[in-house]
C-alpha positions as YAML, in Angstrom:
chain: A
units: angstrom
residues:
- id: 1
  name: UNK
  ca: [-27.38, -42.11, 33.95]
- id: 2
  name: UNK
  ca: [-28.59, -38.52, 33.83]
- id: 3
  name: UNK
  ca: [-26.54, -36.00, 31.83]
- id: 4
  name: UNK
  ca: [-25.11, -33.20, 33.93]
- id: 5
  name: UNK
  ca: [-26.87, -29.92, 33.19]
- id: 6
  name: UNK
  ca: [-25.19, -26.53, 33.42]
- id: 7
  name: UNK
  ca: [-26.41, -24.40, 36.30]
- id: 8
  name: UNK
  ca: [-26.42, -21.03, 34.50]
- id: 9
  name: UNK
  ca: [-29.33, -21.86, 32.17]
- id: 10
  name: UNK
  ca: [-32.77, -23.26, 32.82]
- id: 11
  name: UNK
  ca: [-33.68, -26.72, 31.52]
- id: 12
  name: UNK
  ca: [-36.78, -28.84, 31.55]
- id: 13
  name: UNK
  ca: [-36.77, -32.62, 31.44]
- id: 14
  name: UNK
  ca: [-39.78, -34.10, 29.66]
- id: 15
  name: UNK
  ca: [-41.43, -37.43, 30.58]
- id: 16
  name: UNK
  ca: [-40.03, -39.09, 27.43]
- id: 17
  name: UNK
  ca: [-36.47, -38.36, 28.63]
- id: 18
  name: UNK
  ca: [-35.64, -35.46, 26.31]
- id: 19
  name: UNK
  ca: [-34.21, -32.27, 27.75]
- id: 20
  name: UNK
  ca: [-35.39, -28.86, 26.58]
- id: 21
  name: UNK
  ca: [-33.57, -25.63, 27.24]
- id: 22
  name: UNK
  ca: [-35.56, -22.50, 27.94]
- id: 23
  name: UNK
  ca: [-34.48, -19.66, 25.70]
- id: 24
  name: UNK
  ca: [-33.89, -16.43, 27.50]
- id: 25
  name: UNK
  ca: [-35.59, -13.45, 25.98]
- id: 26
  name: UNK
  ca: [-33.02, -10.86, 24.93]
- id: 27
  name: UNK
  ca: [-34.04, -7.22, 24.77]
- id: 28
  name: UNK
  ca: [-34.03, -5.66, 21.29]
- id: 29
  name: UNK
  ca: [-30.78, -4.03, 20.26]
- id: 30
  name: UNK
  ca: [-30.65, -0.33, 20.89]
- id: 31
  name: UNK
  ca: [-28.70, 2.19, 18.88]
- id: 32
  name: UNK
  ca: [-25.56, 3.57, 20.52]
- id: 33
  name: UNK
  ca: [-25.63, 6.75, 18.43]
- id: 34
  name: UNK
  ca: [-25.66, 9.88, 20.55]
- id: 35
  name: UNK
  ca: [-26.26, 13.09, 18.60]
- id: 36
  name: UNK
  ca: [-23.49, 15.63, 19.18]
- id: 37
  name: UNK
  ca: [-23.97, 19.39, 19.18]
- id: 38
  name: UNK
  ca: [-22.26, 21.25, 16.33]
- id: 39
  name: UNK
  ca: [-18.70, 22.42, 17.06]
- id: 40
  name: UNK
  ca: [-18.16, 26.00, 18.24]
- id: 41
  name: UNK
  ca: [-15.29, 26.73, 15.87]
- id: 42
  name: UNK
  ca: [-15.63, 26.75, 12.06]
- id: 43
  name: UNK
  ca: [-13.97, 23.92, 10.10]
- id: 44
  name: UNK
  ca: [-10.32, 24.42, 9.14]
- id: 45
  name: UNK
  ca: [-9.39, 25.59, 5.67]
- id: 46
  name: UNK
  ca: [-8.21, 22.98, 3.21]
- id: 47
  name: UNK
  ca: [-4.56, 22.86, 2.20]
- id: 48
  name: UNK
  ca: [-3.87, 24.60, -1.06]
- id: 49
  name: UNK
  ca: [-3.48, 22.12, -3.84]
- id: 50
  name: UNK
  ca: [-0.11, 22.10, -5.59]
- id: 51
  name: UNK
  ca: [-0.01, 23.37, -9.12]
- id: 52
  name: UNK
  ca: [-0.01, 20.79, -11.89]
- id: 53
  name: UNK
  ca: [3.39, 21.99, -13.12]
- id: 54
  name: UNK
  ca: [4.96, 21.31, -9.73]
- id: 55
  name: UNK
  ca: [3.52, 17.79, -9.68]
- id: 56
  name: UNK
  ca: [4.84, 17.10, -13.18]
- id: 57
  name: UNK
  ca: [8.34, 18.14, -12.11]
- id: 58
  name: UNK
  ca: [8.13, 15.78, -9.15]
- id: 59
  name: UNK
  ca: [7.41, 12.92, -11.56]
- id: 60
  name: UNK
  ca: [10.30, 14.00, -13.79]
- id: 61
  name: UNK
  ca: [12.74, 14.04, -10.87]
- id: 62
  name: UNK
  ca: [11.45, 10.66, -9.68]
- id: 63
  name: UNK
  ca: [12.04, 9.16, -13.14]
- id: 64
  name: UNK
  ca: [15.56, 10.62, -13.25]
- id: 65
  name: UNK
  ca: [16.24, 9.04, -9.85]
- id: 66
  name: UNK
  ca: [14.95, 5.66, -10.99]
- id: 67
  name: UNK
  ca: [17.10, 5.82, -14.13]
- id: 68
  name: UNK
  ca: [20.15, 6.71, -12.05]
- id: 69
  name: UNK
  ca: [19.61, 3.75, -9.73]
- id: 70
  name: UNK
  ca: [19.13, 1.42, -12.71]
- id: 71
  name: UNK
  ca: [22.42, 2.60, -14.26]
- id: 72
  name: UNK
  ca: [24.26, 2.10, -10.96]
- id: 73
  name: UNK
  ca: [22.88, -1.44, -10.57]
- id: 74
  name: UNK
  ca: [23.89, -2.27, -14.13]
- id: 75
  name: UNK
  ca: [27.34, -0.74, -13.68]
- id: 76
  name: UNK
  ca: [28.29, -2.32, -10.34]
- id: 77
  name: UNK
  ca: [26.36, -5.60, -10.44]
- id: 78
  name: UNK
  ca: [25.58, -6.76, -13.96]
- id: 79
  name: UNK
  ca: [28.80, -5.74, -15.74]
- id: 80
  name: UNK
  ca: [31.15, -7.47, -13.22]
- id: 81
  name: UNK
  ca: [29.02, -10.61, -13.42]
- id: 82
  name: UNK
  ca: [29.20, -10.59, -17.22]
- id: 83
  name: UNK
  ca: [32.98, -10.08, -17.07]
- id: 84
  name: UNK
  ca: [33.36, -12.95, -14.61]
- id: 85
  name: UNK
  ca: [31.17, -15.17, -16.80]
- id: 86
  name: UNK
  ca: [33.35, -14.27, -19.78]
- id: 87
  name: UNK
  ca: [36.45, -15.28, -17.81]
- id: 88
  name: UNK
  ca: [34.94, -18.56, -16.61]
- id: 89
  name: UNK
  ca: [33.78, -19.63, -20.06]
- id: 90
  name: UNK
  ca: [37.11, -18.75, -21.65]
- id: 91
  name: UNK
  ca: [35.57, -16.19, -23.97]
- id: 92
  name: UNK
  ca: [33.01, -18.61, -25.40]
- id: 93
  name: UNK
  ca: [29.69, -17.25, -24.22]
...
């Protein structure tokens, strides 16, 4: 029984029964780069960089905020759990 061959490609059947597919020649890849003319307007000015002192203060305030959150977590979460554990164990921790 002959194998069914796809119609979209070209095949050749040899006398010994083997089937050979013809390779289609593909054109070489072309670059899609299109050179652009230079812009009419000059490039925008860069943003002024913040002073180092200002950046240091931002880090200081961030650390104060982190410390505040840590204290609140300890105060409202950890301490009540420790108190409850103390009650459950009857003072023997």
